[in-house]
Amino acid sequence: MNLLITGGLGFIGSNFIRLLLEKYPKFEIWNLDAMTYAGNPENLHDYVNHSRYHFVKGSICNYELVDYLLSEYNIEAIINFAAESHVDRSISNPDVFVDTNVKGTLTLLNAFKKYRHQVQKYVQISTDEVYGHLGFNDPAFTEKTPIHPRSPYSSSKASADMLVQAFFHTYQLPVVITRCSNNYGPYQFPEKLIPLMIRNIQADKPLPVYGDGSNVRDWIHVTDHCRGILSALEKGTPGEVYNFGGDAEVSNLNMVKYLLKALGKGEDLITFVRDRPGHDLRYAMNFEKATKELGWRPQYDFDTGMQETIKWYLEHDEWVEHCITGEYLEYYSKQYGTKLT
Ligand code: NAD
Ligand code: TYD
């Protein structure tokens, strides 16, 4: 099956491509990625010459390019990972989030509509953040929870989800939406909580915990998410949404303490900083529908996944340092008033 995967040089997309190239020989992959600050060619450097992998540098907002790829390579399914993905960046610069996450998704859908005779499935990679946030005692989000995004990032992702659903209802296109909780694992850009904290702990630098650190995230290993996406591609019912979660709710403060303990450092590095504006309190996912309809459930237990992940970052110092480009340094110093290196 010929797949167009967008955003495949990012964290989750590159893990997904690696999974498919290593374990599923029936897929041939075209990876369309704009190579933003988060799109790192090193994430897939082992596969550049793989016979079933083709890289195309370009944006999902470029209709002519997407049209060309769908027709030239007989694409049979599209999986859209491409996005601006960092909430903090969306607070300081929302515009690019609308460009890529909303207009880019619309561009893909328009091209999909033209090639509906050939493309059998479109999978939109969405997020639990579209549901808004929960109080500490609220039940977890289900697919029936009304969407109620609160950040520019989650609003752009929710807008994209609504366009995807509109193309199902209006044009009967076979689309599926997956919504997942916070991923952890190898190749995550070190502006996100876990790799950022590991890097700072190694360097004995302050660990910036937003607010009082009580905000809760549900953590899932990226490989479990990727297995879920594959099951949605193969078994998902058109028009449906599937939640994925890791069944591992942890407060940010406890996550930082966990990392400090694993790396043998003291808690004096913890530094409480100004809270993120509009900071979502808690996310939690009910994924019973995915279990029932897709036969999916997370396989990693939290400790095993985290220990593997911490080891990976410690062994991939160089990868982390290469991510820290001039652009990222500039952003970081604006955000925290300090230099990262
Ligand atoms: P990421 O930021 O690591 O990667 C995004 C990738 O998209 C990069 O390779 C970037 O170059 C590419 N990209 C950005 N704009 C593009 C454009 N206009 N055209 C083509 N490529 C473009 O993000 P990620 O963490 O891998 O997230 C992937 C998807 O999963 C996103 O849609 C995100 O909303 C969703 N998601 C992420 C998480 C998480 O915990 N990271 C959880 C749930 C859902
Ligand atoms: P993040 O990895 O940015 O993911 P998201 O905002 O999509 O959940 O952040 C995870 C949590 O960690 C979130 O509640 C914000 C918090 N956080 C900090 O406390 N300090 C940090 O330096 C970062 C990057 C995040």
mmCIF file of C-alpha atoms and ligand atoms in Angstrom:
data_model
loop_
_atom_site.group_PDB
_atom_site.id
_atom_site.type_symbol
_atom_site.label_atom_id
_atom_site.label_comp_id
_atom_site.label_asym_id
_atom_site.label_seq_id
_atom_site.Cartn_x
_atom_site.Cartn_y
_atom_site.Cartn_z
ATOM 1 C CA MET A 1 0.000 0.000 0.000
ATOM 2 C CA ASN A 2 1.389 3.421 -0.970
ATOM 3 C CA LEU A 3 1.174 5.879 1.924
ATOM 4 C CA LEU A 4 1.580 9.640 2.025
ATOM 5 C CA ILE A 5 2.797 10.434 5.538
ATOM 6 C CA THR A 6 3.076 14.120 6.386
ATOM 7 C CA GLY A 7 5.297 15.494 9.146
ATOM 8 C CA GLY A 8 7.293 12.276 9.186
ATOM 9 C CA LEU A 9 10.530 13.951 10.301
ATOM 10 C CA GLY A 10 8.937 14.953 13.620
ATOM 11 C CA PHE A 11 8.734 12.993 16.850
ATOM 12 C CA ILE A 12 5.692 10.764 16.315
ATOM 13 C CA GLY A 13 5.824 10.654 12.506
ATOM 14 C CA SER A 14 9.424 9.390 12.492
ATOM 15 C CA ASN A 15 8.629 6.723 15.090
ATOM 16 C CA PHE A 16 5.646 5.662 12.961
ATOM 17 C CA ILE A 17 7.707 5.450 9.769
ATOM 18 C CA ARG A 18 10.405 3.438 11.546
ATOM 19 C CA LEU A 19 7.768 1.008 12.840
ATOM 20 C CA LEU A 20 6.333 0.510 9.355
ATOM 21 C CA LEU A 21 9.705 0.106 7.628
ATOM 22 C CA GLU A 22 10.904 -2.390 10.231
ATOM 23 C CA LYS A 23 7.777 -4.468 10.732
ATOM 24 C CA TYR A 24 5.300 -3.967 7.879
ATOM 25 C CA PRO A 25 6.786 -4.692 4.436
ATOM 26 C CA LYS A 26 3.458 -4.110 2.682
ATOM 27 C CA PHE A 27 3.796 -0.323 3.023
ATOM 28 C CA GLU A 28 5.753 2.011 0.728
ATOM 29 C CA ILE A 29 6.093 5.500 2.191
ATOM 30 C CA TRP A 30 6.312 9.033 0.824
ATOM 31 C CA ASN A 31 7.194 11.394 3.680
ATOM 32 C CA LEU A 32 6.187 15.010 2.996
ATOM 33 C CA ASP A 33 7.775 17.286 5.584
ATOM 34 C CA ALA A 34 8.485 21.021 5.520
ATOM 35 C CA MET A 35 11.530 20.593 7.793
ATOM 36 C CA THR A 36 10.540 23.253 10.299
ATOM 37 C CA TYR A 37 12.644 23.565 13.465
ATOM 38 C CA ALA A 38 10.947 20.332 14.659
ATOM 39 C CA GLY A 39 11.536 18.307 11.487
ATOM 40 C CA ASN A 40 14.887 16.653 11.965
ATOM 41 C CA PRO A 41 16.339 14.566 9.111
ATOM 42 C CA GLU A 42 18.545 12.755 11.638
ATOM 43 C CA ASN A 43 15.387 11.086 13.002
ATOM 44 C CA LEU A 44 15.313 8.815 9.951
ATOM 45 C CA HIS A 45 18.887 8.990 8.693
ATOM 46 C CA ASP A 46 19.242 5.176 8.842
ATOM 47 C CA TYR A 47 16.491 4.840 6.237
ATOM 48 C CA VAL A 48 17.374 7.422 3.574
ATOM 49 C CA ASN A 49 18.347 4.682 1.142
ATOM 50 C CA HIS A 50 15.574 2.262 2.111
ATOM 51 C CA SER A 51 13.772 0.992 -0.985
ATOM 52 C CA ARG A 52 10.316 1.595 0.548
ATOM 53 C CA TYR A 53 11.041 5.117 1.856
ATOM 54 C CA HIS A 54 11.007 8.381 -0.095
ATOM 55 C CA PHE A 55 11.480 11.831 1.390
ATOM 56 C CA VAL A 56 9.895 14.929 -0.136
ATOM 57 C CA LYS A 57 10.698 18.345 1.321
ATOM 58 C CA GLY A 58 7.615 20.562 1.134
ATOM 59 C CA SER A 59 4.568 21.910 2.898
ATOM 60 C CA ILE A 60 1.120 20.409 3.269
ATOM 61 C CA CYS A 61 -0.112 23.908 2.394
ATOM 62 C CA ASN A 62 1.241 23.482 -1.166
ATOM 63 C CA TYR A 63 -1.756 22.115 -3.089
ATOM 64 C CA GLU A 64 0.139 21.593 -6.384
ATOM 65 C CA LEU A 65 2.789 19.519 -4.634
ATOM 66 C CA VAL A 66 0.243 17.380 -2.768
ATOM 67 C CA ASP A 67 -1.768 16.886 -5.974
ATOM 68 C CA TYR A 68 1.423 15.855 -7.810
ATOM 69 C CA LEU A 69 2.406 13.327 -5.111
ATOM 70 C CA LEU A 70 -1.046 11.732 -4.981
ATOM 71 C CA SER A 71 -1.201 11.254 -8.762
ATOM 72 C CA GLU A 72 2.454 10.465 -9.510
ATOM 73 C CA TYR A 73 2.876 7.831 -6.780
ATOM 74 C CA ASN A 74 -0.584 6.298 -6.754
ATOM 75 C CA ILE A 75 -1.069 7.152 -3.066
ATOM 76 C CA GLU A 76 -3.682 4.887 -1.449
ATOM 77 C CA ALA A 77 -3.843 6.417 2.048
ATOM 78 C CA ILE A 78 -2.848 9.661 3.757
ATOM 79 C CA ILE A 79 -1.769 10.010 7.389
ATOM 80 C CA ASN A 80 -1.458 13.616 8.521
ATOM 81 C CA PHE A 81 1.039 14.112 11.344
ATOM 82 C CA ALA A 82 2.265 17.493 10.060
ATOM 83 C CA ALA A 83 1.612 20.255 12.557
ATOM 84 C CA GLU A 84 2.949 22.966 14.710
ATOM 85 C CA SER A 85 2.772 21.085 17.988
ATOM 86 C CA HIS A 86 4.050 23.160 20.905
ATOM 87 C CA VAL A 87 1.466 24.927 23.087
ATOM 88 C CA ASP A 88 3.912 27.557 24.370
ATOM 89 C CA ARG A 89 4.853 28.577 20.817
ATOM 90 C CA SER A 90 1.151 28.819 19.926
ATOM 91 C CA ILE A 91 0.719 31.341 22.729
ATOM 92 C CA SER A 92 3.462 33.602 21.419
ATOM 93 C CA ASN A 93 2.733 33.096 17.688
ATOM 94 C CA PRO A 94 -0.652 31.554 16.828
ATOM 95 C CA ASP A 95 -0.651 32.451 13.122
ATOM 96 C CA VAL A 96 1.586 29.642 11.891
ATOM 97 C CA PHE A 97 -0.609 27.180 13.825
ATOM 98 C CA VAL A 98 -3.609 28.220 11.765
ATOM 99 C CA ASP A 99 -1.559 28.092 8.546
ATOM 100 C CA THR A 100 -0.258 24.555 8.999
ATOM 101 C CA ASN A 101 -2.773 22.887 11.291
ATOM 102 C CA VAL A 102 -5.943 24.317 9.737
ATOM 103 C CA LYS A 103 -5.151 25.451 6.193
ATOM 104 C CA GLY A 104 -2.668 22.636 5.652
ATOM 105 C CA THR A 105 -5.262 20.056 6.680
ATOM 106 C CA LEU A 106 -7.807 21.669 4.347
ATOM 107 C CA THR A 107 -5.282 21.497 1.501
ATOM 108 C CA LEU A 108 -4.796 17.765 2.075
ATOM 109 C CA LEU A 109 -8.559 17.209 2.236
ATOM 110 C CA ASN A 110 -9.117 19.102 -1.014
ATOM 111 C CA ALA A 111 -6.509 16.952 -2.749
ATOM 112 C CA PHE A 112 -7.984 13.802 -1.162
ATOM 113 C CA LYS A 113 -11.399 14.759 -2.586
ATOM 114 C CA LYS A 114 -9.937 14.995 -6.082
ATOM 115 C CA TYR A 115 -8.308 11.535 -5.782
ATOM 116 C CA ARG A 116 -11.144 9.825 -3.877
ATOM 117 C CA HIS A 117 -11.244 7.056 -6.514
ATOM 118 C CA GLN A 118 -7.683 6.115 -5.544
ATOM 119 C CA VAL A 119 -7.150 7.143 -1.899
ATOM 120 C CA GLN A 120 -8.915 4.680 0.392
ATOM 121 C CA LYS A 121 -8.356 6.287 3.803
ATOM 122 C CA TYR A 122 -7.286 9.539 5.441
ATOM 123 C CA VAL A 123 -6.125 9.479 9.069
ATOM 124 C CA GLN A 124 -5.951 12.786 10.957
ATOM 125 C CA ILE A 125 -3.596 12.714 13.945
ATOM 126 C CA SER A 126 -5.301 14.795 16.579
ATOM 127 C CA THR A 127 -4.934 15.283 20.303
ATOM 128 C CA ASP A 128 -6.749 14.978 23.637
ATOM 129 C CA GLU A 129 -6.230 18.738 23.990
ATOM 130 C CA VAL A 130 -9.186 19.436 21.656
ATOM 131 C CA TYR A 131 -11.508 18.324 24.487
ATOM 132 C CA GLY A 132 -10.290 21.124 26.771
ATOM 133 C CA HIS A 133 -9.302 20.188 30.295
ATOM 134 C CA LEU A 134 -10.605 18.273 33.302
ATOM 135 C CA GLY A 135 -10.877 18.887 37.027
ATOM 136 C CA PHE A 136 -8.938 16.444 39.229
ATOM 137 C CA ASN A 137 -12.028 14.302 39.878
ATOM 138 C CA ASP A 138 -13.737 14.472 36.479
ATOM 139 C CA PRO A 139 -14.171 11.309 34.420
ATOM 140 C CA ALA A 140 -11.754 10.884 31.500
ATOM 141 C CA PHE A 141 -12.561 12.243 28.019
ATOM 142 C CA THR A 142 -14.522 9.923 25.733
ATOM 143 C CA GLU A 143 -15.073 10.416 22.004
ATOM 144 C CA LYS A 144 -18.483 11.858 22.923
ATOM 145 C CA THR A 145 -17.000 14.631 25.082
ATOM 146 C CA PRO A 146 -17.765 17.917 23.294
ATOM 147 C CA ILE A 147 -14.667 19.636 21.979
ATOM 148 C CA HIS A 148 -13.723 22.719 23.959
ATOM 149 C CA PRO A 149 -10.169 23.772 23.056
ATOM 150 C CA ARG A 150 -8.524 26.453 25.193
ATOM 151 C CA SER A 151 -5.106 27.201 23.651
ATOM 152 C CA PRO A 152 -4.283 28.467 20.150
ATOM 153 C CA TYR A 153 -2.663 25.053 19.512
ATOM 154 C CA SER A 154 -5.673 23.007 20.585
ATOM 155 C CA SER A 155 -8.048 25.397 18.807
ATOM 156 C CA SER A 156 -6.174 24.891 15.547
ATOM 157 C CA LYS A 157 -6.227 21.109 16.016
ATOM 158 C CA ALA A 158 -9.956 21.171 16.834
ATOM 159 C CA SER A 159 -10.618 23.315 13.743
ATOM 160 C CA ALA A 160 -8.784 20.764 11.641
ATOM 161 C CA ASP A 161 -10.833 17.943 13.196
ATOM 162 C CA MET A 162 -14.033 19.765 12.305
ATOM 163 C CA LEU A 163 -12.923 20.179 8.693
ATOM 164 C CA VAL A 164 -12.081 16.478 8.538
ATOM 165 C CA GLN A 165 -15.546 15.607 9.864
ATOM 166 C CA ALA A 166 -17.139 18.078 7.442
ATOM 167 C CA PHE A 167 -15.461 16.301 4.525
ATOM 168 C CA PHE A 168 -16.890 13.014 5.790
ATOM 169 C CA HIS A 169 -20.449 14.330 6.106
ATOM 170 C CA THR A 170 -20.429 16.537 3.004
ATOM 171 C CA TYR A 171 -18.412 14.481 0.535
ATOM 172 C CA GLN A 172 -18.541 11.002 2.177
ATOM 173 C CA LEU A 173 -14.760 10.750 2.242
ATOM 174 C CA PRO A 174 -13.379 7.827 4.306
ATOM 175 C CA VAL A 175 -11.644 9.745 7.100
ATOM 176 C CA VAL A 176 -10.702 8.696 10.628
ATOM 177 C CA ILE A 177 -9.543 10.938 13.484
ATOM 178 C CA THR A 178 -7.271 9.700 16.266
ATOM 179 C CA ARG A 179 -6.880 11.654 19.495
ATOM 180 C CA CYS A 180 -4.032 10.776 21.805
ATOM 181 C CA SER A 181 -2.651 11.922 25.133
ATOM 182 C CA ASN A 182 0.919 13.174 25.774
ATOM 183 C CA ASN A 183 3.536 10.968 24.109
ATOM 184 C CA TYR A 184 6.982 10.174 25.465
ATOM 185 C CA GLY A 185 9.821 8.235 23.832
ATOM 186 C CA PRO A 186 12.845 8.712 21.579
ATOM 187 C CA TYR A 187 13.238 11.602 19.103
ATOM 188 C CA GLN A 188 11.024 14.131 20.895
ATOM 189 C CA PHE A 189 12.175 17.684 20.312
ATOM 190 C CA PRO A 190 13.843 18.938 23.518
ATOM 191 C CA GLU A 191 11.442 21.840 24.085
ATOM 192 C CA LYS A 192 8.841 19.384 25.430
ATOM 193 C CA LEU A 193 8.687 18.525 29.133
ATOM 194 C CA ILE A 194 10.505 15.173 29.335
ATOM 195 C CA PRO A 195 13.508 15.696 27.010
ATOM 196 C CA LEU A 196 13.893 19.295 28.208
ATOM 197 C CA MET A 197 14.041 18.202 31.842
ATOM 198 C CA ILE A 198 16.446 15.329 31.129
ATOM 199 C CA ARG A 199 18.802 17.692 29.339
ATOM 200 C CA ASN A 200 18.669 20.291 32.113
ATOM 201 C CA ILE A 201 19.143 17.672 34.837
ATOM 202 C CA GLN A 202 22.256 16.354 33.079
ATOM 203 C CA ALA A 203 23.656 19.873 32.942
ATOM 204 C CA ASP A 204 22.601 20.736 36.537
ATOM 205 C CA LYS A 205 20.443 23.554 35.169
ATOM 206 C CA PRO A 206 17.208 24.858 36.728
ATOM 207 C CA LEU A 207 14.110 22.787 35.939
ATOM 208 C CA PRO A 208 11.320 25.248 35.023
ATOM 209 C CA VAL A 209 8.056 23.860 36.431
ATOM 210 C CA TYR A 210 5.086 25.971 35.383
ATOM 211 C CA GLY A 211 2.861 27.223 38.217
ATOM 212 C CA ASP A 212 2.838 24.839 41.170
ATOM 213 C CA GLY A 213 3.415 21.709 39.054
ATOM 214 C CA SER A 214 0.046 20.173 39.930
ATOM 215 C CA ASN A 215 -1.172 19.991 36.299
ATOM 216 C CA VAL A 216 -1.679 16.391 35.234
ATOM 217 C CA ARG A 217 -0.896 14.740 31.905
ATOM 218 C CA ASP A 218 -1.660 11.159 30.813
ATOM 219 C CA TRP A 219 1.589 9.755 29.364
ATOM 220 C CA ILE A 220 1.717 7.151 26.594
ATOM 221 C CA HIS A 221 4.778 5.583 24.956
ATOM 222 C CA VAL A 222 5.059 6.785 21.352
ATOM 223 C CA THR A 223 5.214 3.183 20.059
ATOM 224 C CA ASP A 224 1.824 2.445 21.614
ATOM 225 C CA HIS A 225 0.424 5.543 19.906
ATOM 226 C CA CYS A 226 1.928 4.436 16.580
ATOM 227 C CA ARG A 227 0.358 0.971 16.939
ATOM 228 C CA GLY A 228 -2.977 2.687 17.534
ATOM 229 C CA ILE A 229 -2.621 4.824 14.409
ATOM 230 C CA LEU A 230 -1.848 1.739 12.342
ATOM 231 C CA SER A 231 -4.939 -0.011 13.713
ATOM 232 C CA ALA A 232 -7.051 3.065 12.898
ATOM 233 C CA LEU A 233 -5.694 3.038 9.341
ATOM 234 C CA GLU A 234 -6.467 -0.635 8.902
ATOM 235 C CA LYS A 235 -9.645 -1.075 10.956
ATOM 236 C CA GLY A 236 -11.066 2.378 11.750
ATOM 237 C CA THR A 237 -14.627 3.029 10.615
ATOM 238 C CA PRO A 238 -14.907 6.069 8.314
ATOM 239 C CA GLY A 239 -16.251 9.143 10.085
ATOM 240 C CA GLU A 240 -15.229 7.881 13.535
ATOM 241 C CA VAL A 241 -12.942 9.293 16.237
ATOM 242 C CA TYR A 242 -10.691 7.019 18.345
ATOM 243 C CA ASN A 243 -9.107 8.016 21.649
ATOM 244 C CA PHE A 244 -5.724 6.604 22.710
ATOM 245 C CA GLY A 245 -4.249 7.026 26.172
ATOM 246 C CA GLY A 246 -1.538 5.518 28.329
ATOM 247 C CA ASP A 247 -3.449 5.004 31.579
ATOM 248 C CA ALA A 248 -0.592 6.816 33.311
ATOM 249 C CA GLU A 249 -1.654 10.113 34.840
ATOM 250 C CA VAL A 250 1.233 11.982 36.441
ATOM 251 C CA SER A 251 1.465 15.554 37.732
ATOM 252 C CA ASN A 252 4.232 17.643 36.192
ATOM 253 C CA LEU A 253 5.969 18.005 39.542
ATOM 254 C CA ASN A 254 5.934 14.249 40.096
ATOM 255 C CA MET A 255 7.257 13.706 36.569
ATOM 256 C CA VAL A 256 10.188 16.036 37.249
ATOM 257 C CA LYS A 257 10.868 14.308 40.596
ATOM 258 C CA TYR A 258 10.736 10.927 38.833
ATOM 259 C CA LEU A 259 13.339 12.097 36.295
ATOM 260 C CA LEU A 260 15.566 13.543 39.020
ATOM 261 C CA LYS A 261 15.461 10.274 40.950
ATOM 262 C CA ALA A 262 16.198 8.230 37.821
ATOM 263 C CA LEU A 263 19.216 10.427 37.087
ATOM 264 C CA GLY A 264 20.394 10.462 40.704
ATOM 265 C CA LYS A 265 20.051 14.208 41.234
ATOM 266 C CA GLY A 266 18.514 16.243 44.078
ATOM 267 C CA GLU A 267 15.261 18.171 43.992
ATOM 268 C CA ASP A 268 16.970 21.543 44.578
ATOM 269 C CA LEU A 269 17.132 21.998 40.772
ATOM 270 C CA ILE A 270 13.332 22.376 40.662
ATOM 271 C CA THR A 271 12.396 25.989 39.933
ATOM 272 C CA PHE A 272 8.776 27.091 39.917
ATOM 273 C CA VAL A 273 8.234 29.639 37.142
ATOM 274 C CA ARG A 274 5.339 31.780 35.903
ATOM 275 C CA ASP A 275 2.435 29.575 34.865
ATOM 276 C CA ARG A 276 1.541 29.039 31.209
ATOM 277 C CA PRO A 277 -1.403 31.374 30.357
ATOM 278 C CA GLY A 278 -4.617 29.336 30.233
ATOM 279 C CA HIS A 279 -2.712 26.233 31.389
ATOM 280 C CA ASP A 280 -4.954 23.160 31.015
ATOM 281 C CA LEU A 281 -5.237 21.479 34.416
ATOM 282 C CA ARG A 282 -5.621 17.809 33.584
ATOM 283 C CA TYR A 283 -6.008 15.449 30.618
ATOM 284 C CA ALA A 284 -7.183 11.837 30.889
ATOM 285 C CA MET A 285 -8.353 9.515 28.130
ATOM 286 C CA ASN A 286 -11.014 6.837 28.073
ATOM 287 C CA PHE A 287 -9.931 4.510 25.244
ATOM 288 C CA GLU A 288 -12.534 1.754 25.628
ATOM 289 C CA LYS A 289 -13.802 2.372 22.093
ATOM 290 C CA ALA A 290 -10.339 1.738 20.603
ATOM 291 C CA THR A 291 -10.052 -1.438 22.656
ATOM 292 C CA LYS A 292 -13.472 -2.662 21.584
ATOM 293 C CA GLU A 293 -13.400 -1.673 17.913
ATOM 294 C CA LEU A 294 -9.696 -1.731 17.030
ATOM 295 C CA GLY A 295 -8.442 -4.325 19.514
ATOM 296 C CA TRP A 296 -5.948 -1.723 20.785
ATOM 297 C CA ARG A 297 -4.637 -1.060 24.264
ATOM 298 C CA PRO A 298 -1.317 0.384 25.444
ATOM 299 C CA GLN A 299 1.315 -2.293 25.978
ATOM 300 C CA TYR A 300 4.070 -0.345 27.722
ATOM 301 C CA ASP A 301 3.960 -0.030 31.452
ATOM 302 C CA PHE A 302 5.008 3.454 32.579
ATOM 303 C CA ASP A 303 8.237 2.493 34.397
ATOM 304 C CA THR A 304 9.574 0.297 31.594
ATOM 305 C CA GLY A 305 8.793 2.922 28.950
ATOM 306 C CA MET A 306 10.272 5.749 30.978
ATOM 307 C CA GLN A 307 13.469 3.876 31.882
ATOM 308 C CA GLU A 308 14.004 3.005 28.200
ATOM 309 C CA THR A 309 13.319 6.604 27.219
ATOM 310 C CA ILE A 310 15.680 8.120 29.785
ATOM 311 C CA LYS A 311 18.419 5.703 28.673
ATOM 312 C CA TRP A 312 17.824 6.684 25.024
ATOM 313 C CA TYR A 313 18.262 10.401 25.730
ATOM 314 C CA LEU A 314 21.393 9.780 27.797
ATOM 315 C CA GLU A 315 22.857 7.777 24.916
ATOM 316 C CA HIS A 316 21.838 10.340 22.280
ATOM 317 C CA ASP A 317 23.449 13.532 23.570
ATOM 318 C CA GLU A 318 24.543 14.427 20.088
ATOM 319 C CA TRP A 319 21.049 14.104 18.627
ATOM 320 C CA VAL A 320 19.704 16.395 21.342
ATOM 321 C CA GLU A 321 22.426 18.981 20.764
ATOM 322 C CA HIS A 322 21.790 19.011 17.007
ATOM 323 C CA CYS A 323 18.140 19.847 17.683
ATOM 324 C CA ILE A 324 19.183 22.940 19.547
ATOM 325 C CA THR A 325 19.491 25.224 16.560
ATOM 326 C CA GLY A 326 19.992 28.972 16.561
ATOM 327 C CA GLU A 327 16.266 29.443 16.067
ATOM 328 C CA TYR A 328 15.461 27.350 19.112
ATOM 329 C CA LEU A 329 18.047 29.146 21.233
ATOM 330 C CA GLU A 330 16.537 32.488 20.338
ATOM 331 C CA TYR A 331 13.052 31.266 21.258
ATOM 332 C CA TYR A 332 14.234 29.806 24.542
ATOM 333 C CA SER A 333 16.061 32.919 25.670
ATOM 334 C CA LYS A 334 12.986 35.041 24.878
ATOM 335 C CA GLN A 335 10.810 32.624 26.833
ATOM 336 C CA TYR A 336 12.969 32.307 29.933
ATOM 337 C CA GLY A 337 15.352 35.224 29.659
ATOM 338 C CA THR A 338 18.282 32.806 29.832
ATOM 339 C CA LYS A 339 20.464 31.050 27.328
ATOM 340 C CA LEU A 340 20.074 27.313 26.881
ATOM 341 C CA THR A 341 23.714 26.514 26.225
HETATM 342 P P1 NAD B 1 6.595 17.533 15.989
HETATM 343 O O1 NAD B 1 6.524 18.992 16.229
HETATM 344 O O2 NAD B 1 7.695 16.744 16.605
HETATM 345 O O3 NAD B 1 6.661 17.250 14.410
HETATM 346 C C1 NAD B 1 5.872 17.950 13.484
HETATM 347 C C2 NAD B 1 6.436 17.672 12.101
HETATM 348 O O4 NAD B 1 5.596 18.336 11.138
HETATM 349 C C3 NAD B 1 7.861 18.204 11.873
HETATM 350 O O5 NAD B 1 8.640 17.232 11.217
HETATM 351 C C4 NAD B 1 7.662 19.428 10.994
HETATM 352 O O6 NAD B 1 8.766 19.697 10.133
HETATM 353 C C5 NAD B 1 6.425 19.005 10.206
HETATM 354 N N1 NAD B 1 5.686 20.156 9.665
HETATM 355 C C6 NAD B 1 5.327 21.296 10.300
HETATM 356 N N2 NAD B 1 4.674 22.117 9.455
HETATM 357 C C7 NAD B 1 4.587 21.463 8.256
HETATM 358 C C8 NAD B 1 4.002 21.762 7.008
HETATM 359 N N3 NAD B 1 3.378 22.933 6.796
HETATM 360 N N4 NAD B 1 4.086 20.857 6.024
HETATM 361 C C9 NAD B 1 4.726 19.673 6.210
HETATM 362 N N5 NAD B 1 5.322 19.335 7.365
HETATM 363 C C10 NAD B 1 5.238 20.222 8.387
HETATM 364 O O7 NAD B 1 5.175 16.968 16.410
HETATM 365 P P2 NAD B 1 4.783 15.548 17.019
HETATM 366 O O8 NAD B 1 4.899 15.620 18.499
HETATM 367 O O9 NAD B 1 5.490 14.474 16.270
HETATM 368 O O10 NAD B 1 3.231 15.517 16.685
HETATM 369 C C11 NAD B 1 2.761 14.928 15.469
HETATM 370 C C12 NAD B 1 1.247 15.037 15.424
HETATM 371 O O11 NAD B 1 0.688 14.379 16.551
HETATM 372 C C13 NAD B 1 0.738 16.481 15.488
HETATM 373 O O12 NAD B 1 -0.347 16.605 14.607
HETATM 374 C C14 NAD B 1 0.292 16.656 16.921
HETATM 375 O O13 NAD B 1 -0.753 17.602 17.018
HETATM 376 C C15 NAD B 1 -0.189 15.254 17.251
HETATM 377 N N6 NAD B 1 -0.112 14.855 18.678
HETATM 378 C C16 NAD B 1 1.066 14.982 19.368
HETATM 379 C C17 NAD B 1 1.128 14.543 20.698
HETATM 380 C C18 NAD B 1 2.420 14.619 21.475
HETATM 381 O O14 NAD B 1 2.424 14.291 22.673
HETATM 382 N N7 NAD B 1 3.548 14.990 20.873
HETATM 383 C C19 NAD B 1 -0.002 14.001 21.310
HETATM 384 C C20 NAD B 1 -1.196 13.891 20.559
HETATM 385 C C21 NAD B 1 -1.227 14.311 19.244
HETATM 386 P P1 TYD B 2 4.427 19.892 26.979
HETATM 387 O O1 TYD B 2 5.489 18.838 26.878
HETATM 388 O O2 TYD B 2 4.719 21.240 26.395
HETATM 389 O O3 TYD B 2 3.082 19.265 26.414
HETATM 390 P P2 TYD B 2 1.551 19.838 26.454
HETATM 391 O O4 TYD B 2 1.588 21.268 26.804
HETATM 392 O O5 TYD B 2 1.088 19.606 25.046
HETATM 393 O O6 TYD B 2 0.843 18.996 27.459
HETATM 394 O O7 TYD B 2 4.118 20.135 28.509
HETATM 395 C C1 TYD B 2 3.661 19.079 29.341
HETATM 396 C C2 TYD B 2 3.296 19.701 30.682
HETATM 397 O O8 TYD B 2 4.495 20.174 31.307
HETATM 398 C C3 TYD B 2 2.379 20.896 30.569
HETATM 399 O O9 TYD B 2 1.440 20.882 31.651
HETATM 400 C C4 TYD B 2 3.303 22.095 30.715
HETATM 401 C C5 TYD B 2 4.404 21.562 31.607
HETATM 402 N N1 TYD B 2 5.755 22.128 31.381
HETATM 403 C C6 TYD B 2 6.483 22.673 32.440
HETATM 404 O O10 TYD B 2 6.020 22.708 33.596
HETATM 405 N N2 TYD B 2 7.735 23.153 32.195
HETATM 406 C C7 TYD B 2 8.283 23.127 30.939
HETATM 407 O O11 TYD B 2 9.436 23.604 30.763
HETATM 408 C C8 TYD B 2 7.518 22.567 29.864
HETATM 409 C C9 TYD B 2 8.081 22.524 28.460
HETATM 410 C C10 TYD B 2 6.263 22.075 30.136
#
